[in-house]
């Protein structure tokens, strides 16, 4: 990918949190990737693997511990607060919990207008007009919903409001942190389709975070699999689903519920046990305790991400 | 066939809400044999949780159960039981696993005590006996180092672990019926498979009957003997699971099925979403309640409510005027 | 959660039915408070003797005696007139002191809860110190510095309740600040001031209004207690607390001198608390819908 195509470049990003008296937790460790204009990248992993921390570090909410995040060549991590705010319209975020991401006292219409008011763009009448237009674009009838409050909406409708609000500033990058995992499957499909539609019609770049590979497959061009703060496999959707190379990717794939009563996942692909805690300091490969392919060298050296095919990177000493 | 463990007969649950009545469950009937699993599938607000709570006797105080609805558990009509007798049934002969393992556990009590509590209460065990049984139970639900983990607090465990603890509590008194209300919705996909397999294994080993509730048809596919699909408080299709997946008839079942992202259809294809919202249970339309969202709906659908009928397979019942053609499913 | 799920929960079970039954009492409370407020404002226009005018002939007159509607106190002053003028003090203090407390405490609480860290630690130390300080001493200090005017009384009562209000606001702010809509506002480029004013403040104010009414009740009673200690507004300005205190000497022979203002104060505080309770009910319904 040449530099002109790159919208977002993340290099050696690390996020640490203080954790009581036991020192610090590394939620994200040394993560690097690029995201092209108009591309949708899926970020997949279990809860606690650091994917939400990574998303928020990209949003600079709060700023990461170390590493750089560059949007359109502009290093967000190096900007002061005022300059960062002036760039914020270009990258927006959608959150997991639909109800909690809306101010309960504010009407839907005013929630959607709020980003424009913050920026001081347009006058009140124009803002209202744009908000109504955006509501229609995300499938909410402005006549019916403009004056409602979040408590009168279902989860799926709240998520539509969040999407509309994020799109008001005409961002180039949309970071979605598990936007559908708290919704029913029937509503999930609506929201996924909506995200796909706005991504394509507006040429957005999408960073889509989920623990469910099946959803990512419908929405994304590339997938990055994350385990305990590190990327373990990055590949185009086709390659990852047809030939996953990292044992953890295989396990994630095997765990997807199938619509076939006779289907049984191969036992060798399922993961025994629970992940390490990010509190533990781990030598060697952090996945080895649950890995069916682990050997002695896995305990000694940490595997690095290496390219093993076109755009296909794996961090494993013994990829399948 | 022997006497069924659980018979639910024309059960309705009405919740007065101001001047209106929310029909959370509307004339639902089914039977459940010992050692069998029944899956209840539907969107939120379809009444599946209320149905479970009705069986457990844990309905909100204002709920009404209009005649002739009956719940018969092991030959006993639960409607005629006194509140105290009913409470003795809950937790002892009927166990329940809830959706959110974090809020289902008391955050300031060690998990060992939370497992031991029902055994001491219902079975009159001593502290030492209950502790030993608790360790056994933790092992049975697949928690390693049960002897040390028993003294943990809930926040020291991961989400999957907590759900295992909740299952251990539900199993403590060897219930004959286990009700699992969305047991994996709050969990990761990888953990989901483990928990569902664990439930299936425990159910087989202990010859329990199980009601497995989910909003995802994929979750119940390989794990239930029978599946009932609920919509707006009614069962709209019910069949042995394999039969249901092989020959889906009701349009709503089909729509639920199509909404799930699959690994075998083309990548990046649009998903087939169900349009609209689930209906207001206090103001249900006449006729088929799915009609406003159904692509095949005709005039008849909004005039007349379809009854549950069966054709071909005796245990496959569905309520639809214009059912999907047989063999249309993959 | 679906829309129907909301509607089931919004009903909130028994609470709404109890509310409807309690409706009459609630409106009675509102009516009483409105009456007291109107009488306080219009005190000077009623055909009553001036509150400090002494009727030498009728000391401690019974209600109805010699044209004194509610009788006179032990200095022969008309109780009805003093009640009306005293209502000014009670209502002024009762509504303004909580406002001062909320302004001071709310500011500290929001800053502490929003920024956490060092600012939080510093503010909490200040609050804890104030809470550990005996209230009465605090009131004496303020009275000493500002004199015993109505203004200084209000200010000192405001300062006394500020720390506890600050703690409540801080706890509310912490809870709201971790909600995702705050992050969403940040992502849209809002600065700290905008987030505090537009996102946090309205969400804090709603529940605080209920606490304010509880505080109003407390402050009216506190004024009464201070009057008893001679720390309320200086005589001859009438206040309910002062009136109750003045009747102390003749309590055995002429109980009405103390009892009438005590009853009025009791009813007023009860009315304020009833209204507060009802408002909490409304708030709970709103909260449960979230």
JSON list of C-alpha atoms in Angstrom, two decimals, chain A residues 15-173:
[
{"chain": "A", "resi": 15, "resn": "UNK", "atom": "CA", "xyz": [-1.32, 1.22, 26.36]},
{"chain": "A", "resi": 16, "resn": "UNK", "atom": "CA", "xyz": [-0.62, 0.66, 30.03]},
{"chain": "A", "resi": 17, "resn": "UNK", "atom": "CA", "xyz": [-2.86, 1.15, 33.03]},
{"chain": "A", "resi": 18, "resn": "UNK", "atom": "CA", "xyz": [-1.82, 1.49, 36.63]},
{"chain": "A", "resi": 19, "resn": "UNK", "atom": "CA", "xyz": [-3.14, -1.51, 38.54]},
{"chain": "A", "resi": 20, "resn": "UNK", "atom": "CA", "xyz": [-3.25, -1.06, 42.26]},
{"chain": "A", "resi": 21, "resn": "UNK", "atom": "CA", "xyz": [0.03, -1.78, 43.98]},
{"chain": "A", "resi": 22, "resn": "UNK", "atom": "CA", "xyz": [0.98, -4.48, 41.54]},
{"chain": "A", "resi": 23, "resn": "UNK", "atom": "CA", "xyz": [2.50, -2.13, 39.03]},
{"chain": "A", "resi": 24, "resn": "UNK", "atom": "CA", "xyz": [1.04, -1.72, 35.56]},
{"chain": "A", "resi": 25, "resn": "UNK", "atom": "CA", "xyz": [-1.12, -3.69, 33.17]},
{"chain": "A", "resi": 26, "resn": "UNK", "atom": "CA", "xyz": [-0.14, -3.78, 29.51]},
{"chain": "A", "resi": 27, "resn": "UNK", "atom": "CA", "xyz": [-3.44, -3.74, 27.71]},
{"chain": "A", "resi": 28, "resn": "UNK", "atom": "CA", "xyz": [-1.89, -3.13, 24.30]},
{"chain": "A", "resi": 29, "resn": "UNK", "atom": "CA", "xyz": [1.73, -3.98, 23.51]},
{"chain": "A", "resi": 30, "resn": "UNK", "atom": "CA", "xyz": [3.61, -2.90, 20.41]},
{"chain": "A", "resi": 31, "resn": "UNK", "atom": "CA", "xyz": [0.77, -2.92, 17.88]},
{"chain": "A", "resi": 32, "resn": "UNK", "atom": "CA", "xyz": [1.38, -1.60, 14.34]},
{"chain": "A", "resi": 33, "resn": "UNK", "atom": "CA", "xyz": [-0.92, -1.59, 11.33]},
{"chain": "A", "resi": 34, "resn": "UNK", "atom": "CA", "xyz": [-2.11, 0.58, 8.44]},
{"chain": "A", "resi": 35, "resn": "UNK", "atom": "CA", "xyz": [-5.63, 1.31, 7.30]},
{"chain": "A", "resi": 36, "resn": "UNK", "atom": "CA", "xyz": [-6.23, 2.45, 3.73]},
{"chain": "A", "resi": 37, "resn": "UNK", "atom": "CA", "xyz": [-8.83, 4.99, 2.59]},
{"chain": "A", "resi": 38, "resn": "UNK", "atom": "CA", "xyz": [-12.21, 3.34, 2.18]},
{"chain": "A", "resi": 39, "resn": "UNK", "atom": "CA", "xyz": [-10.97, 0.13, 3.74]},
{"chain": "A", "resi": 40, "resn": "UNK", "atom": "CA", "xyz": [-12.77, -1.79, 6.48]},
{"chain": "A", "resi": 41, "resn": "UNK", "atom": "CA", "xyz": [-10.50, -3.54, 8.95]},
{"chain": "A", "resi": 42, "resn": "UNK", "atom": "CA", "xyz": [-11.95, -5.95, 11.49]},
{"chain": "A", "resi": 43, "resn": "UNK", "atom": "CA", "xyz": [-10.26, -6.27, 14.86]},
{"chain": "A", "resi": 44, "resn": "UNK", "atom": "CA", "xyz": [-11.19, -9.51, 16.57]},
{"chain": "A", "resi": 45, "resn": "UNK", "atom": "CA", "xyz": [-10.39, -11.02, 19.94]},
{"chain": "A", "resi": 46, "resn": "UNK", "atom": "CA", "xyz": [-11.81, -12.13, 23.28]},
{"chain": "A", "resi": 47, "resn": "UNK", "atom": "CA", "xyz": [-12.88, -9.64, 25.92]},
{"chain": "A", "resi": 48, "resn": "UNK", "atom": "CA", "xyz": [-9.87, -8.45, 27.85]},
{"chain": "A", "resi": 49, "resn": "UNK", "atom": "CA", "xyz": [-7.52, -8.81, 24.88]},
{"chain": "A", "resi": 50, "resn": "UNK", "atom": "CA", "xyz": [-7.08, -5.05, 24.64]},
{"chain": "A", "resi": 51, "resn": "UNK", "atom": "CA", "xyz": [-9.13, -4.33, 21.54]},
{"chain": "A", "resi": 52, "resn": "UNK", "atom": "CA", "xyz": [-11.21, -1.63, 23.21]},
{"chain": "A", "resi": 53, "resn": "UNK", "atom": "CA", "xyz": [-8.08, -0.09, 24.71]},
{"chain": "A", "resi": 54, "resn": "UNK", "atom": "CA", "xyz": [-6.54, -0.05, 21.25]},
{"chain": "A", "resi": 55, "resn": "UNK", "atom": "CA", "xyz": [-9.62, 1.65, 19.79]},
{"chain": "A", "resi": 56, "resn": "UNK", "atom": "CA", "xyz": [-9.60, 4.31, 22.47]},
{"chain": "A", "resi": 57, "resn": "UNK", "atom": "CA", "xyz": [-5.87, 4.85, 22.10]},
{"chain": "A", "resi": 58, "resn": "UNK", "atom": "CA", "xyz": [-6.43, 5.52, 18.40]},
{"chain": "A", "resi": 59, "resn": "UNK", "atom": "CA", "xyz": [-9.18, 7.97, 19.34]},
{"chain": "A", "resi": 60, "resn": "UNK", "atom": "CA", "xyz": [-6.73, 9.55, 21.86]},
{"chain": "A", "resi": 61, "resn": "UNK", "atom": "CA", "xyz": [-9.29, 8.91, 24.61]},
{"chain": "A", "resi": 62, "resn": "UNK", "atom": "CA", "xyz": [-7.05, 8.79, 26.55]},
{"chain": "A", "resi": 63, "resn": "UNK", "atom": "CA", "xyz": [-3.76, 9.12, 24.72]},
{"chain": "A", "resi": 64, "resn": "UNK", "atom": "CA", "xyz": [-1.67, 5.93, 24.45]},
{"chain": "A", "resi": 65, "resn": "UNK", "atom": "CA", "xyz": [1.33, 5.30, 26.69]},
{"chain": "A", "resi": 66, "resn": "UNK", "atom": "CA", "xyz": [3.73, 5.16, 23.77]},
{"chain": "A", "resi": 67, "resn": "UNK", "atom": "CA", "xyz": [3.81, 4.75, 20.01]},
{"chain": "A", "resi": 68, "resn": "UNK", "atom": "CA", "xyz": [2.34, 6.91, 17.26]},
{"chain": "A", "resi": 69, "resn": "UNK", "atom": "CA", "xyz": [-1.04, 7.22, 15.61]},
{"chain": "A", "resi": 70, "resn": "UNK", "atom": "CA", "xyz": [-1.06, 9.18, 12.36]},
{"chain": "A", "resi": 71, "resn": "UNK", "atom": "CA", "xyz": [-4.18, 10.23, 10.45]},
{"chain": "A", "resi": 72, "resn": "UNK", "atom": "CA", "xyz": [-3.51, 11.51, 6.92]},
{"chain": "A", "resi": 73, "resn": "UNK", "atom": "CA", "xyz": [0.14, 11.83, 7.85]},
{"chain": "A", "resi": 74, "resn": "UNK", "atom": "CA", "xyz": [-0.68, 14.03, 10.85]},
{"chain": "A", "resi": 75, "resn": "UNK", "atom": "CA", "xyz": [0.68, 12.54, 14.08]},
{"chain": "A", "resi": 76, "resn": "UNK", "atom": "CA", "xyz": [-2.27, 12.69, 16.50]},
{"chain": "A", "resi": 77, "resn": "UNK", "atom": "CA", "xyz": [-0.04, 11.53, 19.33]},
{"chain": "A", "resi": 78, "resn": "UNK", "atom": "CA", "xyz": [2.19, 14.58, 18.91]},
{"chain": "A", "resi": 79, "resn": "UNK", "atom": "CA", "xyz": [-0.57, 17.23, 18.72]},
{"chain": "A", "resi": 80, "resn": "UNK", "atom": "CA", "xyz": [-1.48, 19.50, 21.61]},
{"chain": "A", "resi": 81, "resn": "UNK", "atom": "CA", "xyz": [-5.04, 19.47, 22.96]},
{"chain": "A", "resi": 82, "resn": "UNK", "atom": "CA", "xyz": [-6.36, 22.34, 20.84]},
{"chain": "A", "resi": 83, "resn": "UNK", "atom": "CA", "xyz": [-4.96, 21.03, 17.55]},
{"chain": "A", "resi": 84, "resn": "UNK", "atom": "CA", "xyz": [-6.19, 17.55, 18.38]},
{"chain": "A", "resi": 85, "resn": "UNK", "atom": "CA", "xyz": [-9.71, 18.91, 18.94]},
{"chain": "A", "resi": 86, "resn": "UNK", "atom": "CA", "xyz": [-9.66, 20.63, 15.58]},
{"chain": "A", "resi": 87, "resn": "UNK", "atom": "CA", "xyz": [-8.87, 17.28, 13.93]},
{"chain": "A", "resi": 88, "resn": "UNK", "atom": "CA", "xyz": [-11.46, 15.29, 15.88]},
{"chain": "A", "resi": 89, "resn": "UNK", "atom": "CA", "xyz": [-14.24, 15.74, 13.30]},
{"chain": "A", "resi": 90, "resn": "UNK", "atom": "CA", "xyz": [-12.16, 13.58, 10.96]},
{"chain": "A", "resi": 91, "resn": "UNK", "atom": "CA", "xyz": [-12.23, 10.49, 13.17]},
{"chain": "A", "resi": 92, "resn": "UNK", "atom": "CA", "xyz": [-15.31, 9.39, 15.10]},
{"chain": "A", "resi": 93, "resn": "UNK", "atom": "CA", "xyz": [-16.35, 6.48, 17.25]},
{"chain": "A", "resi": 94, "resn": "UNK", "atom": "CA", "xyz": [-19.38, 4.29, 17.94]},
{"chain": "A", "resi": 95, "resn": "UNK", "atom": "CA", "xyz": [-19.65, 2.55, 21.28]},
{"chain": "A", "resi": 96, "resn": "UNK", "atom": "CA", "xyz": [-20.81, -0.84, 22.46]},
{"chain": "A", "resi": 97, "resn": "UNK", "atom": "CA", "xyz": [-23.59, 0.08, 24.84]},
{"chain": "A", "resi": 98, "resn": "UNK", "atom": "CA", "xyz": [-26.25, 1.84, 22.78]},
{"chain": "A", "resi": 99, "resn": "UNK", "atom": "CA", "xyz": [-28.17, 3.36, 25.69]},
{"chain": "A", "resi": 100, "resn": "UNK", "atom": "CA", "xyz": [-25.14, 4.53, 27.67]},
{"chain": "A", "resi": 101, "resn": "UNK", "atom": "CA", "xyz": [-23.64, 6.35, 24.71]},
{"chain": "A", "resi": 102, "resn": "UNK", "atom": "CA", "xyz": [-26.52, 8.83, 24.60]},
{"chain": "A", "resi": 103, "resn": "UNK", "atom": "CA", "xyz": [-27.17, 11.56, 27.15]},
{"chain": "A", "resi": 104, "resn": "UNK", "atom": "CA", "xyz": [-30.48, 10.44, 28.72]},
{"chain": "A", "resi": 105, "resn": "UNK", "atom": "CA", "xyz": [-31.79, 13.99, 29.10]},
{"chain": "A", "resi": 106, "resn": "UNK", "atom": "CA", "xyz": [-31.23, 15.08, 25.52]},
{"chain": "A", "resi": 107, "resn": "UNK", "atom": "CA", "xyz": [-33.67, 14.51, 22.67]},
{"chain": "A", "resi": 108, "resn": "UNK", "atom": "CA", "xyz": [-32.49, 12.41, 19.76]},
{"chain": "A", "resi": 109, "resn": "UNK", "atom": "CA", "xyz": [-32.42, 15.35, 17.41]},
{"chain": "A", "resi": 110, "resn": "UNK", "atom": "CA", "xyz": [-30.29, 17.46, 19.72]},
{"chain": "A", "resi": 111, "resn": "UNK", "atom": "CA", "xyz": [-27.95, 14.53, 20.37]},
{"chain": "A", "resi": 112, "resn": "UNK", "atom": "CA", "xyz": [-27.31, 14.22, 16.65]},
{"chain": "A", "resi": 113, "resn": "UNK", "atom": "CA", "xyz": [-26.78, 17.97, 16.27]},
{"chain": "A", "resi": 114, "resn": "UNK", "atom": "CA", "xyz": [-24.45, 18.18, 19.25]},
{"chain": "A", "resi": 115, "resn": "UNK", "atom": "CA", "xyz": [-21.17, 17.58, 17.38]},
{"chain": "A", "resi": 116, "resn": "UNK", "atom": "CA", "xyz": [-21.94, 20.45, 14.98]},
{"chain": "A", "resi": 117, "resn": "UNK", "atom": "CA", "xyz": [-22.78, 22.72, 17.89]},
{"chain": "A", "resi": 118, "resn": "UNK", "atom": "CA", "xyz": [-19.51, 21.79, 19.57]},
{"chain": "A", "resi": 119, "resn": "UNK", "atom": "CA", "xyz": [-17.66, 22.71, 16.40]},
{"chain": "A", "resi": 120, "resn": "UNK", "atom": "CA", "xyz": [-19.65, 25.89, 15.96]},
{"chain": "A", "resi": 121, "resn": "UNK", "atom": "CA", "xyz": [-20.56, 24.92, 12.42]},
{"chain": "A", "resi": 122, "resn": "UNK", "atom": "CA", "xyz": [-23.70, 26.35, 10.76]},
{"chain": "A", "resi": 123, "resn": "UNK", "atom": "CA", "xyz": [-26.60, 28.16, 12.40]},
{"chain": "A", "resi": 124, "resn": "UNK", "atom": "CA", "xyz": [-29.29, 26.43, 14.44]},
{"chain": "A", "resi": 125, "resn": "UNK", "atom": "CA", "xyz": [-31.76, 26.04, 11.57]},
{"chain": "A", "resi": 126, "resn": "UNK", "atom": "CA", "xyz": [-29.17, 24.54, 9.25]},
{"chain": "A", "resi": 127, "resn": "UNK", "atom": "CA", "xyz": [-27.97, 22.17, 11.99]},
{"chain": "A", "resi": 128, "resn": "UNK", "atom": "CA", "xyz": [-31.51, 20.94, 12.52]},
{"chain": "A", "resi": 129, "resn": "UNK", "atom": "CA", "xyz": [-31.95, 20.42, 8.79]},
{"chain": "A", "resi": 130, "resn": "UNK", "atom": "CA", "xyz": [-28.71, 18.43, 8.55]},
{"chain": "A", "resi": 131, "resn": "UNK", "atom": "CA", "xyz": [-29.64, 16.36, 11.61]},
{"chain": "A", "resi": 132, "resn": "UNK", "atom": "CA", "xyz": [-33.02, 15.49, 10.10]},
{"chain": "A", "resi": 133, "resn": "UNK", "atom": "CA", "xyz": [-31.35, 14.54, 6.85]},
{"chain": "A", "resi": 134, "resn": "UNK", "atom": "CA", "xyz": [-28.91, 12.31, 8.69]},
{"chain": "A", "resi": 135, "resn": "UNK", "atom": "CA", "xyz": [-31.71, 10.66, 10.68]},
{"chain": "A", "resi": 136, "resn": "UNK", "atom": "CA", "xyz": [-33.41, 9.73, 7.46]},
{"chain": "A", "resi": 137, "resn": "UNK", "atom": "CA", "xyz": [-30.11, 8.40, 6.12]},
{"chain": "A", "resi": 138, "resn": "UNK", "atom": "CA", "xyz": [-29.71, 5.98, 9.05]},
{"chain": "A", "resi": 139, "resn": "UNK", "atom": "CA", "xyz": [-33.32, 4.83, 8.85]},
{"chain": "A", "resi": 140, "resn": "UNK", "atom": "CA", "xyz": [-34.93, 6.87, 11.63]},
{"chain": "A", "resi": 141, "resn": "UNK", "atom": "CA", "xyz": [-38.00, 8.84, 10.63]},
{"chain": "A", "resi": 142, "resn": "UNK", "atom": "CA", "xyz": [-37.21, 12.42, 11.74]},
{"chain": "A", "resi": 143, "resn": "UNK", "atom": "CA", "xyz": [-40.88, 13.27, 12.22]},
{"chain": "A", "resi": 144, "resn": "UNK", "atom": "CA", "xyz": [-41.30, 10.41, 14.62]},
{"chain": "A", "resi": 145, "resn": "UNK", "atom": "CA", "xyz": [-37.98, 10.41, 16.47]},
{"chain": "A", "resi": 146, "resn": "UNK", "atom": "CA", "xyz": [-36.55, 13.94, 16.51]},
{"chain": "A", "resi": 147, "resn": "UNK", "atom": "CA", "xyz": [-38.18, 14.89, 19.80]},
{"chain": "A", "resi": 148, "resn": "UNK", "atom": "CA", "xyz": [-37.86, 11.52, 21.52]},
{"chain": "A", "resi": 149, "resn": "UNK", "atom": "CA", "xyz": [-35.45, 10.68, 24.30]},
{"chain": "A", "resi": 150, "resn": "UNK", "atom": "CA", "xyz": [-33.10, 7.68, 24.42]},
{"chain": "A", "resi": 151, "resn": "UNK", "atom": "CA", "xyz": [-35.27, 5.88, 27.01]},
{"chain": "A", "resi": 152, "resn": "UNK", "atom": "CA", "xyz": [-38.07, 5.66, 24.44]},
{"chain": "A", "resi": 153, "resn": "UNK", "atom": "CA", "xyz": [-35.87, 3.88, 21.89]},
{"chain": "A", "resi": 154, "resn": "UNK", "atom": "CA", "xyz": [-34.86, 0.25, 21.49]},
{"chain": "A", "resi": 155, "resn": "UNK", "atom": "CA", "xyz": [-31.21, -0.78, 21.47]},
{"chain": "A", "resi": 156, "resn": "UNK", "atom": "CA", "xyz": [-31.05, -0.98, 17.71]},
{"chain": "A", "resi": 157, "resn": "UNK", "atom": "CA", "xyz": [-32.58, 2.49, 17.31]},
{"chain": "A", "resi": 158, "resn": "UNK", "atom": "CA", "xyz": [-30.13, 3.93, 19.85]},
{"chain": "A", "resi": 159, "resn": "UNK", "atom": "CA", "xyz": [-27.29, 2.48, 17.83]},
{"chain": "A", "resi": 160, "resn": "UNK", "atom": "CA", "xyz": [-28.67, 4.16, 14.70]},
{"chain": "A", "resi": 161, "resn": "UNK", "atom": "CA", "xyz": [-28.64, 7.46, 16.59]},
{"chain": "A", "resi": 162, "resn": "UNK", "atom": "CA", "xyz": [-25.00, 6.87, 17.56]},
{"chain": "A", "resi": 163, "resn": "UNK", "atom": "CA", "xyz": [-24.10, 6.22, 13.94]},
{"chain": "A", "resi": 164, "resn": "UNK", "atom": "CA", "xyz": [-25.93, 9.35, 12.79]},
{"chain": "A", "resi": 165, "resn": "UNK", "atom": "CA", "xyz": [-24.17, 11.44, 15.42]},
{"chain": "A", "resi": 166, "resn": "UNK", "atom": "CA", "xyz": [-20.76, 10.10, 14.43]},
{"chain": "A", "resi": 167, "resn": "UNK", "atom": "CA", "xyz": [-21.41, 10.83, 10.76]},
{"chain": "A", "resi": 168, "resn": "UNK", "atom": "CA", "xyz": [-22.47, 14.46, 11.33]},
{"chain": "A", "resi": 169, "resn": "UNK", "atom": "CA", "xyz": [-18.90, 15.75, 11.27]},
{"chain": "A", "resi": 170, "resn": "UNK", "atom": "CA", "xyz": [-18.22, 13.96, 7.98]},
{"chain": "A", "resi": 171, "resn": "UNK", "atom": "CA", "xyz": [-15.39, 11.83, 9.36]},
{"chain": "A", "resi": 172, "resn": "UNK", "atom": "CA", "xyz": [-12.89, 9.90, 7.24]},
{"chain": "A", "resi": 173, "resn": "UNK", "atom": "CA", "xyz": [-12.39, 7.21, 9.88]}
]
